[in-house]
Every structure is written in C-alpha cells, then in structure tokens.
mmCIF file of C-alpha atoms in Angstrom:
data_model
loop_
_atom_site.group_PDB
_atom_site.id
_atom_site.type_symbol
_atom_site.label_atom_id
_atom_site.label_comp_id
_atom_site.label_asym_id
_atom_site.label_seq_id
_atom_site.Cartn_x
_atom_site.Cartn_y
_atom_site.Cartn_z
ATOM 1 C CA MET H 12 -40.414 149.931 27.875
ATOM 2 C CA THR H 13 -43.574 147.871 27.710
ATOM 3 C CA ALA H 14 -44.696 144.636 29.334
ATOM 4 C CA VAL H 15 -44.186 141.386 27.407
ATOM 5 C CA GLU H 16 -45.676 137.927 27.591
ATOM 6 C CA ILE H 17 -43.672 135.583 29.786
ATOM 7 C CA ASP H 18 -43.851 131.801 29.560
ATOM 8 C CA ALA H 19 -45.247 130.193 32.721
ATOM 9 C CA SER H 20 -42.063 128.214 33.399
ATOM 10 C CA VAL H 21 -39.962 131.369 33.080
ATOM 11 C CA ALA H 22 -42.393 133.232 35.343
ATOM 12 C CA ASP H 23 -41.947 130.525 37.992
ATOM 13 C CA ILE H 24 -38.164 130.899 37.814
ATOM 14 C CA ILE H 25 -38.438 134.669 38.243
ATOM 15 C CA ALA H 26 -40.843 134.288 41.174
ATOM 16 C CA ALA H 27 -38.426 131.966 42.974
ATOM 17 C CA TYR H 28 -35.420 134.248 42.529
ATOM 18 C CA LYS H 29 -34.078 136.186 45.513
ATOM 19 C CA LEU H 30 -31.691 139.095 45.079
ATOM 20 C CA PRO H 31 -28.712 138.671 47.438
ATOM 21 C CA ASP H 32 -27.719 141.434 49.842
ATOM 22 C CA GLU H 33 -24.274 141.799 48.264
ATOM 23 C CA ILE H 34 -24.021 142.205 44.484
ATOM 24 C CA PRO H 35 -20.385 142.819 43.467
ATOM 25 C CA PHE H 36 -20.132 143.774 39.812
ATOM 26 C CA GLY H 37 -20.475 140.877 37.379
ATOM 27 C CA THR H 38 -20.872 138.059 39.892
ATOM 28 C CA GLU H 39 -24.640 137.629 40.291
ATOM 29 C CA MET H 40 -26.402 136.269 37.206
ATOM 30 C CA ALA H 41 -30.122 136.846 36.783
ATOM 31 C CA PRO H 42 -32.138 133.610 36.457
ATOM 32 C CA ILE H 43 -33.319 134.237 32.883
ATOM 33 C CA MET H 44 -31.853 135.464 29.591
ATOM 34 C CA PHE H 45 -32.973 136.313 26.059
ATOM 35 C CA SER H 46 -32.017 133.960 23.231
ATOM 36 C CA ALA H 47 -32.405 134.074 19.440
ATOM 37 C CA GLU H 48 -30.733 132.135 16.619
ATOM 38 C CA PHE H 49 -29.719 133.130 13.106
ATOM 39 C CA SER H 50 -29.856 130.391 10.460
ATOM 40 C CA ASP H 51 -30.641 130.143 6.751
ATOM 41 C CA GLY H 52 -30.146 133.888 6.513
ATOM 42 C CA THR H 53 -32.955 134.694 8.959
ATOM 43 C CA TRP H 54 -33.248 135.744 12.592
ATOM 44 C CA GLN H 55 -35.694 133.889 14.828
ATOM 45 C CA PRO H 56 -38.059 136.053 16.932
ATOM 46 C CA GLY H 57 -36.230 135.073 20.111
ATOM 47 C CA GLU H 58 -37.568 134.386 23.599
ATOM 48 C CA LEU H 59 -36.871 134.572 27.308
ATOM 49 C CA VAL H 60 -35.379 131.323 28.593
ATOM 50 C CA PRO H 61 -33.856 130.098 31.870
ATOM 51 C CA PHE H 62 -30.261 131.180 32.428
ATOM 52 C CA ALA H 63 -28.219 128.016 31.883
ATOM 53 C CA ASP H 64 -25.267 126.585 30.020
ATOM 54 C CA VAL H 65 -25.828 126.554 26.264
ATOM 55 C CA PRO H 66 -24.723 123.716 23.969
ATOM 56 C CA VAL H 67 -21.788 124.865 21.841
ATOM 57 C CA ASN H 68 -19.920 122.500 19.540
ATOM 58 C CA PRO H 69 -16.238 122.383 20.561
ATOM 59 C CA ALA H 70 -15.318 122.948 16.900
ATOM 60 C CA SER H 71 -17.529 126.041 16.594
ATOM 61 C CA THR H 72 -16.077 129.186 15.048
ATOM 62 C CA ALA H 73 -16.681 130.986 18.347
ATOM 63 C CA LEU H 74 -14.337 128.652 20.227
ATOM 64 C CA GLN H 75 -11.837 127.922 17.459
ATOM 65 C CA PHE H 76 -11.447 131.382 15.916
ATOM 66 C CA GLY H 77 -13.009 133.780 18.407
ATOM 67 C CA GLN H 78 -15.895 134.697 16.119
ATOM 68 C CA GLN H 79 -17.873 136.532 18.778
ATOM 69 C CA ALA H 80 -18.701 140.019 20.013
ATOM 70 C CA PHE H 81 -20.465 141.475 23.019
ATOM 71 C CA GLU H 82 -21.754 144.684 24.561
ATOM 72 C CA GLY H 83 -22.081 146.116 28.045
ATOM 73 C CA MET H 84 -24.942 148.380 29.067
ATOM 74 C CA LYS H 85 -27.245 149.137 31.970
ATOM 75 C CA ALA H 86 -30.867 149.484 32.983
ATOM 76 C CA TYR H 87 -31.384 151.819 35.934
ATOM 77 C CA LYS H 88 -34.404 151.964 38.206
ATOM 78 C CA GLY H 89 -36.256 155.181 37.408
ATOM 79 C CA VAL H 90 -38.125 157.388 39.859
ATOM 80 C CA ASP H 91 -41.284 155.635 38.649
ATOM 81 C CA GLY H 92 -39.833 152.272 39.688
ATOM 82 C CA THR H 93 -39.490 150.973 36.125
ATOM 83 C CA PRO H 94 -36.198 150.110 34.372
ATOM 84 C CA HIS H 95 -34.690 152.729 32.058
ATOM 85 C CA LEU H 96 -31.926 151.920 29.566
ATOM 86 C CA PHE H 97 -28.966 154.279 29.189
ATOM 87 C CA ARG H 98 -28.325 155.214 25.523
ATOM 88 C CA PRO H 99 -29.040 151.756 24.020
ATOM 89 C CA ASP H 100 -28.867 153.164 20.492
ATOM 90 C CA MET H 101 -25.128 153.737 20.861
ATOM 91 C CA ASN H 102 -24.594 150.191 22.099
ATOM 92 C CA TRP H 103 -26.530 148.793 19.150
ATOM 93 C CA ARG H 104 -24.448 150.766 16.646
ATOM 94 C CA ARG H 105 -21.204 149.573 18.224
ATOM 95 C CA PHE H 106 -22.519 145.988 18.402
ATOM 96 C CA ALA H 107 -23.329 146.204 14.687
ATOM 97 C CA ARG H 108 -19.816 147.450 13.874
ATOM 98 C CA SER H 109 -18.274 144.620 15.881
ATOM 99 C CA ALA H 110 -20.463 142.045 14.122
ATOM 100 C CA LYS H 111 -19.536 143.319 10.667
ATOM 101 C CA ARG H 112 -15.830 143.346 11.522
ATOM 102 C CA LEU H 113 -15.956 139.650 12.484
ATOM 103 C CA ARG H 114 -18.178 138.678 9.539
ATOM 104 C CA MET H 115 -21.302 138.095 11.595
ATOM 105 C CA PRO H 116 -24.879 139.151 10.820
ATOM 106 C CA VAL H 117 -25.999 142.406 12.404
ATOM 107 C CA VAL H 118 -28.684 141.885 15.023
ATOM 108 C CA PRO H 119 -31.588 144.035 13.769
ATOM 109 C CA ALA H 120 -32.236 147.123 15.883
ATOM 110 C CA SER H 121 -35.798 145.915 16.494
ATOM 111 C CA LEU H 122 -34.619 142.525 17.802
ATOM 112 C CA PHE H 123 -31.938 144.183 19.931
ATOM 113 C CA ALA H 124 -34.548 146.518 21.449
ATOM 114 C CA LYS H 125 -37.000 143.650 21.986
ATOM 115 C CA ALA H 126 -34.374 141.596 23.799
ATOM 116 C CA LEU H 127 -33.385 144.436 26.136
ATOM 117 C CA SER H 128 -36.974 145.474 26.823
ATOM 118 C CA SER H 129 -38.228 141.928 27.402
ATOM 119 C CA LEU H 130 -35.439 141.057 29.799
ATOM 120 C CA SER H 131 -35.467 144.365 31.693
ATOM 121 C CA VAL H 132 -39.233 144.378 32.177
ATOM 122 C CA ALA H 133 -39.290 140.722 33.252
ATOM 123 C CA LEU H 134 -36.566 141.468 35.818
ATOM 124 C CA ALA H 135 -37.911 144.869 36.880
ATOM 125 C CA ALA H 136 -38.287 143.760 40.505
ATOM 126 C CA PHE H 137 -34.573 142.946 40.616
ATOM 127 C CA VAL H 138 -33.184 146.206 39.251
ATOM 128 C CA PRO H 139 -31.414 147.497 42.378
ATOM 129 C CA GLY H 140 -32.233 151.080 43.250
ATOM 130 C CA GLY H 141 -29.150 152.162 45.186
ATOM 131 C CA ARG H 142 -27.020 155.039 43.920
ATOM 132 C CA GLY H 143 -24.854 153.673 41.113
ATOM 133 C CA GLN H 144 -26.525 150.252 41.152
ATOM 134 C CA SER H 145 -28.129 148.826 38.026
ATOM 135 C CA LEU H 146 -29.180 145.793 36.051
ATOM 136 C CA TYR H 147 -26.089 145.238 33.917
ATOM 137 C CA LEU H 148 -26.926 143.791 30.484
ATOM 138 C CA ARG H 149 -24.534 141.785 28.314
ATOM 139 C CA PRO H 150 -25.654 141.264 24.675
ATOM 140 C CA THR H 151 -23.524 138.509 23.125
ATOM 141 C CA LEU H 152 -23.242 137.157 19.571
ATOM 142 C CA PHE H 153 -21.217 134.117 18.491
ATOM 143 C CA GLY H 154 -20.741 131.646 15.642
ATOM 144 C CA LEU H 155 -22.093 128.095 15.937
ATOM 145 C CA ASP H 156 -20.876 126.150 12.895
ATOM 146 C CA PRO H 157 -18.260 123.441 13.626
ATOM 147 C CA GLN H 158 -15.309 123.648 11.257
ATOM 148 C CA PHE H 159 -11.517 123.836 11.218
ATOM 149 C CA ALA H 160 -11.313 125.717 7.923
ATOM 150 C CA VAL H 161 -10.713 129.401 8.575
ATOM 151 C CA LYS H 162 -14.022 130.838 7.422
ATOM 152 C CA GLY H 163 -17.061 132.358 9.044
ATOM 153 C CA SER H 164 -20.054 130.524 10.441
ATOM 154 C CA LYS H 165 -23.499 130.614 8.841
ATOM 155 C CA ARG H 166 -25.364 130.039 12.105
ATOM 156 C CA PHE H 167 -25.196 132.333 15.109
ATOM 157 C CA ARG H 168 -26.630 132.671 18.589
ATOM 158 C CA PHE H 169 -27.635 136.026 20.097
ATOM 159 C CA LEU H 170 -28.004 136.151 23.869
ATOM 160 C CA VAL H 171 -28.646 138.929 26.348
ATOM 161 C CA LEU H 172 -27.567 138.128 29.901
ATOM 162 C CA ALA H 173 -28.398 140.209 32.967
ATOM 163 C CA SER H 174 -26.638 140.848 36.263
ATOM 164 C CA PRO H 175 -27.911 142.994 39.169
ATOM 165 C CA ALA H 176 -24.800 144.876 40.200
ATOM 166 C CA ASP H 177 -23.010 147.551 42.150
ATOM 167 C CA ALA H 178 -20.566 149.817 40.319
ATOM 168 C CA TYR H 179 -17.285 148.195 39.216
ATOM 169 C CA TYR H 180 -15.119 150.170 41.655
ATOM 170 C CA SER H 181 -16.114 151.762 44.962
ATOM 171 C CA ASP H 182 -12.726 153.358 45.743
ATOM 172 C CA PRO H 183 -10.129 155.357 43.777
ATOM 173 C CA ILE H 184 -7.930 153.104 41.666
ATOM 174 C CA ARG H 185 -4.214 152.757 40.923
ATOM 175 C CA VAL H 186 -3.174 152.302 37.291
ATOM 176 C CA MET H 187 0.118 151.085 35.820
ATOM 177 C CA ILE H 188 1.494 152.236 32.481
ATOM 178 C CA GLU H 189 1.931 149.148 30.287
ATOM 179 C CA ARG H 190 5.187 149.708 28.385
ATOM 180 C CA GLU H 191 5.810 146.193 27.024
ATOM 181 C CA SER H 192 2.578 144.585 25.808
ATOM 182 C CA ARG H 193 -0.082 145.917 23.422
ATOM 183 C CA ARG H 194 -3.785 145.085 23.643
ATOM 184 C CA ALA H 195 -4.530 145.827 19.983
ATOM 185 C CA ALA H 196 -2.833 146.338 16.615
ATOM 186 C CA ARG H 197 -3.191 149.091 14.046
ATOM 187 C CA GLY H 198 -5.773 147.827 11.564
ATOM 188 C CA GLY H 199 -6.926 145.156 14.032
ATOM 189 C CA THR H 200 -10.033 144.851 16.185
ATOM 190 C CA GLY H 201 -9.134 147.256 18.994
ATOM 191 C CA ALA H 202 -12.046 149.548 18.127
ATOM 192 C CA GLU H 203 -14.538 146.668 18.336
ATOM 193 C CA LYS H 204 -15.893 145.038 21.475
ATOM 194 C CA VAL H 205 -14.697 141.479 20.933
ATOM 195 C CA GLY H 206 -13.365 138.946 23.383
ATOM 196 C CA GLY H 207 -9.885 138.704 21.879
ATOM 197 C CA ASN H 208 -9.068 142.274 22.887
ATOM 198 C CA TYR H 209 -9.755 141.473 26.523
ATOM 199 C CA ALA H 210 -8.020 138.095 26.462
ATOM 200 C CA ALA H 211 -4.927 139.866 25.117
ATOM 201 C CA SER H 212 -4.947 142.173 28.144
ATOM 202 C CA LEU H 213 -5.215 139.507 30.855
ATOM 203 C CA GLN H 214 -1.535 138.659 31.277
ATOM 204 C CA ALA H 215 -0.454 142.295 31.577
ATOM 205 C CA ASN H 216 -3.355 143.122 33.848
ATOM 206 C CA GLU H 217 -2.544 140.235 36.194
ATOM 207 C CA ASN H 218 1.048 141.461 36.289
ATOM 208 C CA CYS H 219 -0.015 144.986 37.203
ATOM 209 C CA VAL H 220 -2.292 143.651 39.952
ATOM 210 C CA SER H 221 0.628 141.653 41.361
ATOM 211 C CA LEU H 222 2.523 144.955 41.601
ATOM 212 C CA GLY H 223 -0.244 146.598 43.596
ATOM 213 C CA PHE H 224 -2.214 148.270 40.799
ATOM 214 C CA ASP H 225 -5.811 147.807 39.652
ATOM 215 C CA GLN H 226 -5.651 148.222 35.866
ATOM 216 C CA SER H 227 -3.159 148.577 33.027
ATOM 217 C CA LEU H 228 -2.983 151.803 31.022
ATOM 218 C CA TRP H 229 -2.388 150.825 27.400
ATOM 219 C CA LEU H 230 -0.315 152.770 24.884
ATOM 220 C CA ASP H 231 -0.608 152.936 21.107
ATOM 221 C CA PRO H 232 0.502 149.829 19.166
ATOM 222 C CA VAL H 233 2.853 151.640 16.765
ATOM 223 C CA VAL H 234 5.389 153.593 18.840
ATOM 224 C CA GLY H 235 4.123 153.028 22.380
ATOM 225 C CA GLU H 236 3.922 156.724 23.205
ATOM 226 C CA ASN H 237 0.285 157.792 23.010
ATOM 227 C CA ILE H 238 -2.302 156.809 25.595
ATOM 228 C CA GLU H 239 -5.102 154.540 24.391
ATOM 229 C CA GLU H 240 -7.269 153.242 27.245
ATOM 230 C CA LEU H 241 -7.359 151.129 30.384
ATOM 231 C CA SER H 242 -8.055 147.399 30.231
ATOM 232 C CA ALA H 243 -11.790 147.888 30.762
ATOM 233 C CA MET H 244 -12.369 151.651 30.671
ATOM 234 C CA ASN H 245 -11.577 154.842 28.805
ATOM 235 C CA PHE H 246 -9.107 157.351 30.230
ATOM 236 C CA VAL H 247 -9.651 161.017 31.142
ATOM 237 C CA ALA H 248 -7.245 163.679 32.436
ATOM 238 C CA VAL H 249 -8.193 167.037 33.943
ATOM 239 C CA ILE H 250 -5.691 169.515 32.468
ATOM 240 C CA ASP H 251 -5.962 173.253 33.092
ATOM 241 C CA GLY H 252 -9.539 172.732 34.230
ATOM 242 C CA GLY H 253 -10.726 170.882 31.109
ATOM 243 C CA ILE H 254 -11.231 167.167 30.506
ATOM 244 C CA HIS H 255 -8.935 165.543 27.942
ATOM 245 C CA THR H 256 -9.406 162.014 26.590
ATOM 246 C CA PRO H 257 -7.523 160.076 23.872
ATOM 247 C CA ALA H 258 -9.056 160.531 20.431
ATOM 248 C CA PRO H 259 -10.296 157.493 18.477
ATOM 249 C CA SER H 260 -7.279 155.898 16.827
ATOM 250 C CA GLY H 261 -8.714 152.769 15.252
ATOM 251 C CA SER H 262 -7.265 150.664 18.058
ATOM 252 C CA LEU H 263 -9.195 151.887 21.104
ATOM 253 C CA LEU H 264 -12.829 151.340 22.009
ATOM 254 C CA GLU H 265 -15.061 154.417 21.799
ATOM 255 C CA GLY H 266 -17.033 154.135 25.020
ATOM 256 C CA VAL H 267 -20.624 155.244 25.505
ATOM 257 C CA THR H 268 -19.758 156.808 28.858
ATOM 258 C CA ARG H 269 -16.784 158.604 27.300
ATOM 259 C CA ASP H 270 -19.055 160.137 24.666
ATOM 260 C CA SER H 271 -21.567 161.094 27.356
ATOM 261 C CA LEU H 272 -18.898 162.922 29.373
ATOM 262 C CA LEU H 273 -17.781 164.916 26.336
ATOM 263 C CA GLN H 274 -21.387 165.888 25.637
ATOM 264 C CA LEU H 275 -21.964 166.878 29.262
ATOM 265 C CA ALA H 276 -18.814 169.001 29.160
ATOM 266 C CA GLN H 277 -20.021 170.664 25.964
ATOM 267 C CA HIS H 278 -23.180 171.782 27.783
ATOM 268 C CA SER H 279 -21.351 173.053 30.854
ATOM 269 C CA ASP H 280 -18.536 175.449 31.682
ATOM 270 C CA ILE H 281 -15.911 172.700 31.257
ATOM 271 C CA GLU H 282 -13.808 172.259 28.137
ATOM 272 C CA GLY H 283 -14.002 168.745 26.687
ATOM 273 C CA VAL H 284 -11.154 167.721 24.384
ATOM 274 C CA SER H 285 -10.659 164.503 22.397
ATOM 275 C CA ARG H 286 -7.050 164.459 21.181
ATOM 276 C CA GLU H 287 -3.815 162.523 20.831
ATOM 277 C CA MET H 288 -2.287 162.264 24.314
ATOM 278 C CA SER H 289 1.396 161.497 24.912
ATOM 279 C CA ILE H 290 2.046 159.548 28.110
ATOM 280 C CA ASN H 291 5.315 161.381 28.735
ATOM 281 C CA ALA H 292 3.656 164.763 28.202
ATOM 282 C CA LEU H 293 0.944 163.745 30.662
ATOM 283 C CA LEU H 294 3.490 162.812 33.316
ATOM 284 C CA GLY H 295 5.107 166.200 32.754
ATOM 285 C CA ASP H 296 1.725 167.889 33.209
ATOM 286 C CA ILE H 297 1.231 166.030 36.497
ATOM 287 C CA GLU H 298 4.669 167.100 37.730
ATOM 288 C CA SER H 299 4.075 170.734 36.733
ATOM 289 C CA GLY H 300 0.609 170.837 38.274
ATOM 290 C CA CYS H 301 -1.204 171.422 34.967
ATOM 291 C CA CYS H 302 -2.895 168.029 35.364
ATOM 292 C CA SER H 303 -4.816 168.009 38.627
ATOM 293 C CA GLU H 304 -6.871 164.850 38.314
ATOM 294 C CA LEU H 305 -7.222 161.576 36.415
ATOM 295 C CA PHE H 306 -10.197 159.278 36.140
ATOM 296 C CA ALA H 307 -11.517 156.341 34.163
ATOM 297 C CA CYS H 308 -14.977 155.949 32.676
ATOM 298 C CA GLY H 309 -17.009 153.045 31.373
ATOM 299 C CA THR H 310 -20.333 151.277 31.660
ATOM 300 C CA GLY H 311 -19.296 149.133 34.612
ATOM 301 C CA ALA H 312 -17.457 151.746 36.638
ATOM 302 C CA ILE H 313 -19.432 154.782 35.399
ATOM 303 C CA VAL H 314 -16.656 157.145 36.548
ATOM 304 C CA ALA H 315 -13.756 155.939 38.719
ATOM 305 C CA PRO H 316 -11.180 158.381 40.141
ATOM 306 C CA ILE H 317 -7.506 157.478 39.698
ATOM 307 C CA ALA H 318 -5.374 158.088 42.789
ATOM 308 C CA VAL H 319 -2.009 156.968 41.413
ATOM 309 C CA ILE H 320 -0.427 156.347 38.023
ATOM 310 C CA GLY H 321 2.784 154.340 38.068
ATOM 311 C CA GLU H 322 5.451 152.364 36.248
ATOM 312 C CA ALA H 323 6.530 148.747 36.688
ATOM 313 C CA ASP H 324 9.909 149.970 37.995
ATOM 314 C CA GLY H 325 8.287 151.462 41.094
ATOM 315 C CA ARG H 326 7.987 155.121 40.078
ATOM 316 C CA GLU H 327 4.609 156.609 40.961
ATOM 317 C CA TRP H 328 2.787 159.899 40.472
ATOM 318 C CA SER H 329 0.038 160.794 42.938
ATOM 319 C CA LEU H 330 -2.642 163.229 41.843
ATOM 320 C CA PRO H 331 -3.257 166.418 43.844
ATOM 321 C CA GLU H 332 -7.019 165.966 43.489
ATOM 322 C CA VAL H 333 -8.841 162.653 43.679
ATOM 323 C CA GLY H 334 -12.526 162.581 42.857
ATOM 324 C CA THR H 335 -13.295 166.293 42.499
ATOM 325 C CA MET H 336 -14.158 166.512 38.789
ATOM 326 C CA SER H 337 -14.916 162.802 38.505
ATOM 327 C CA ALA H 338 -17.578 163.028 41.219
ATOM 328 C CA ARG H 339 -19.209 165.901 39.363
ATOM 329 C CA PHE H 340 -19.416 163.884 36.159
ATOM 330 C CA ARG H 341 -20.473 160.691 37.924
ATOM 331 C CA ASP H 342 -23.378 162.526 39.537
ATOM 332 C CA ALA H 343 -24.294 164.088 36.198
ATOM 333 C CA ILE H 344 -24.426 160.652 34.532
ATOM 334 C CA LEU H 345 -26.513 159.134 37.328
ATOM 335 C CA ASP H 346 -28.900 162.097 37.312
ATOM 336 C CA ILE H 347 -29.777 161.683 33.623
#
C-alpha cells in the first residue's frame, strides 16, 4: 500500500487520536473513514473524512427496505510496521455479489482498493501489533433515495469504517443448535453479506445467550437437518483427523477465512472437506469419538475453538479436544 494525500483537518484529527489500552472487538471506532457517493450513474472519487454520523433520509431505501450490504476484513501490522490487508480481492468479489443481489451498483475494484489503502495507511500508527490484533475494516454500501414505493435507489453511499481491535473471542465458545428459527431462506439472501441476515439472527442468538451459550448454530431452511453456519462465523468439525465444513448451499455465507483454511489444509497433511453435514450425524460422530474437535472461523474471530455444543433442552456434548487443530490453523492464518 502506498501513501496518500490527507487533508489538513483530517490530519489534525488523526494526530489527536489516542489508541485506548483495551480494544474489545468492534467497540473502538477510528476517528476517520472513507466516503464516496454514487449518483447520476457515476462514482465520485471519494475521500477521507472525519468519523461522524451521516445524514440519511428516514424514508431512504436503506432504512425502509434494507437496501444495504457490508463486508468485514482486516489490516494486520506487518514485520515492516506497515499495514497489510488479508485477501481483499475475495472481499471485493463478495461485496460485488451482495450489491448485485440487492440491486445496487458494484463499487469498482479500483475504488474499493483506494478506500482500503487510503484508510489503512492514514491509520497505520493505530494498527495494533499484538498477536491476533488488527485494524478491522467495514466497507458499507446503502441506498439514499427517499421513497415508499418498493423499488431500488438511484443514489448510494459507500463508506469504509475502521476499528482497532482484538480478536472476537479470547476463550473457547459454547454453541447452541437452533432448531426453531432460520436465519435465511432457500433462494433468499443467505449467501450475501447483508444486514437483514444478521437482524434475523438476533432474537435466537439472544435466547441462546440467555441459556448460557455464545452463538447459535443454524440449520438449513428446508428440512432443518443440515448444518449451515453460526450467527457470525462458519463452522468446522475435525472428523477422523480431517477438517469438514458445510458446503455452499445458497443460504450460507462463504467466508474468506473458511476458504483460507481449506486451502491451508490442501497444502498440508490434513484432509479438507466441504460437504453437506447432518447435525444428527455430527452428534453421533461426537458420541462415537470420530469427531474430536469443533471450531468456528471468520474474519472477526479468526479461529475460535468450540468447547460445547448443546440443545435448548439442556443436553450438551463436550468435545474431547479443545483448541488442538484450531490453534494450528489460527497460527497458520496469522503467520501468512
């Protein structure tokens, strides 16, 4: 990434910023962001601006119909002290798919790269260098036109926000199988990174937290038998020494970290399998000892070991190994 020109007022804001000692994931917002608008069929060049509330008409398509999409990615501090992005090309392709699905203009790859580079370089001094720490980046796209007719906007805002952060989870997590609700529908937007998918998971996730779990494990929307993903991460099981993860179904999000783990497995002595995974078969594998470990993976958490998988009725299955294979893959990701 290369240096960019920074407006004097933005430079003053950066100079006055102090990184706090504690940076729990997603809570500390960097003092600047990147902003560009799409109107009359054209994207503006975009610029770095102070992080602040943005004016959004209450009748905008973003608020009324959920015409918005976002991404999650990271810049890590390299050994040379400069920020390095992790596989931004994959995030751009997924962002483009999400935009098309919600009838929004695709942010050009060049503008996407400019936004990430500009923001990361400007905030280079605030990319934390601890193991697993990063500058989390949140590209966001949403419709601006005010209207109650169900149709797409013609004006859009593209923002990239930044947040210096620790990893999402520091300890092994407990997950609850969600048997009643569904986060996505067949033919819906489950494979895109849009806000509605996450809003649809909030009620079930709050319920699972009230029962002593950390995240819901979602099942397929048709028969409720096959594993899809967690509320904010993909799912991986270690079965007979190989890693197994649910195959893309059209209703689960194909994570960048998930893809990275499968590629790392391909170049190691570990079998990596993307396939249809029955929840009841998995529980049987845990009981028989064929499944030795479970973990979750995603941009925020990187890799998070799962200590317990359970049901709402109180039944629980503890894993014989917690963190063995997941630690190996987490280290491999962080060493890239």
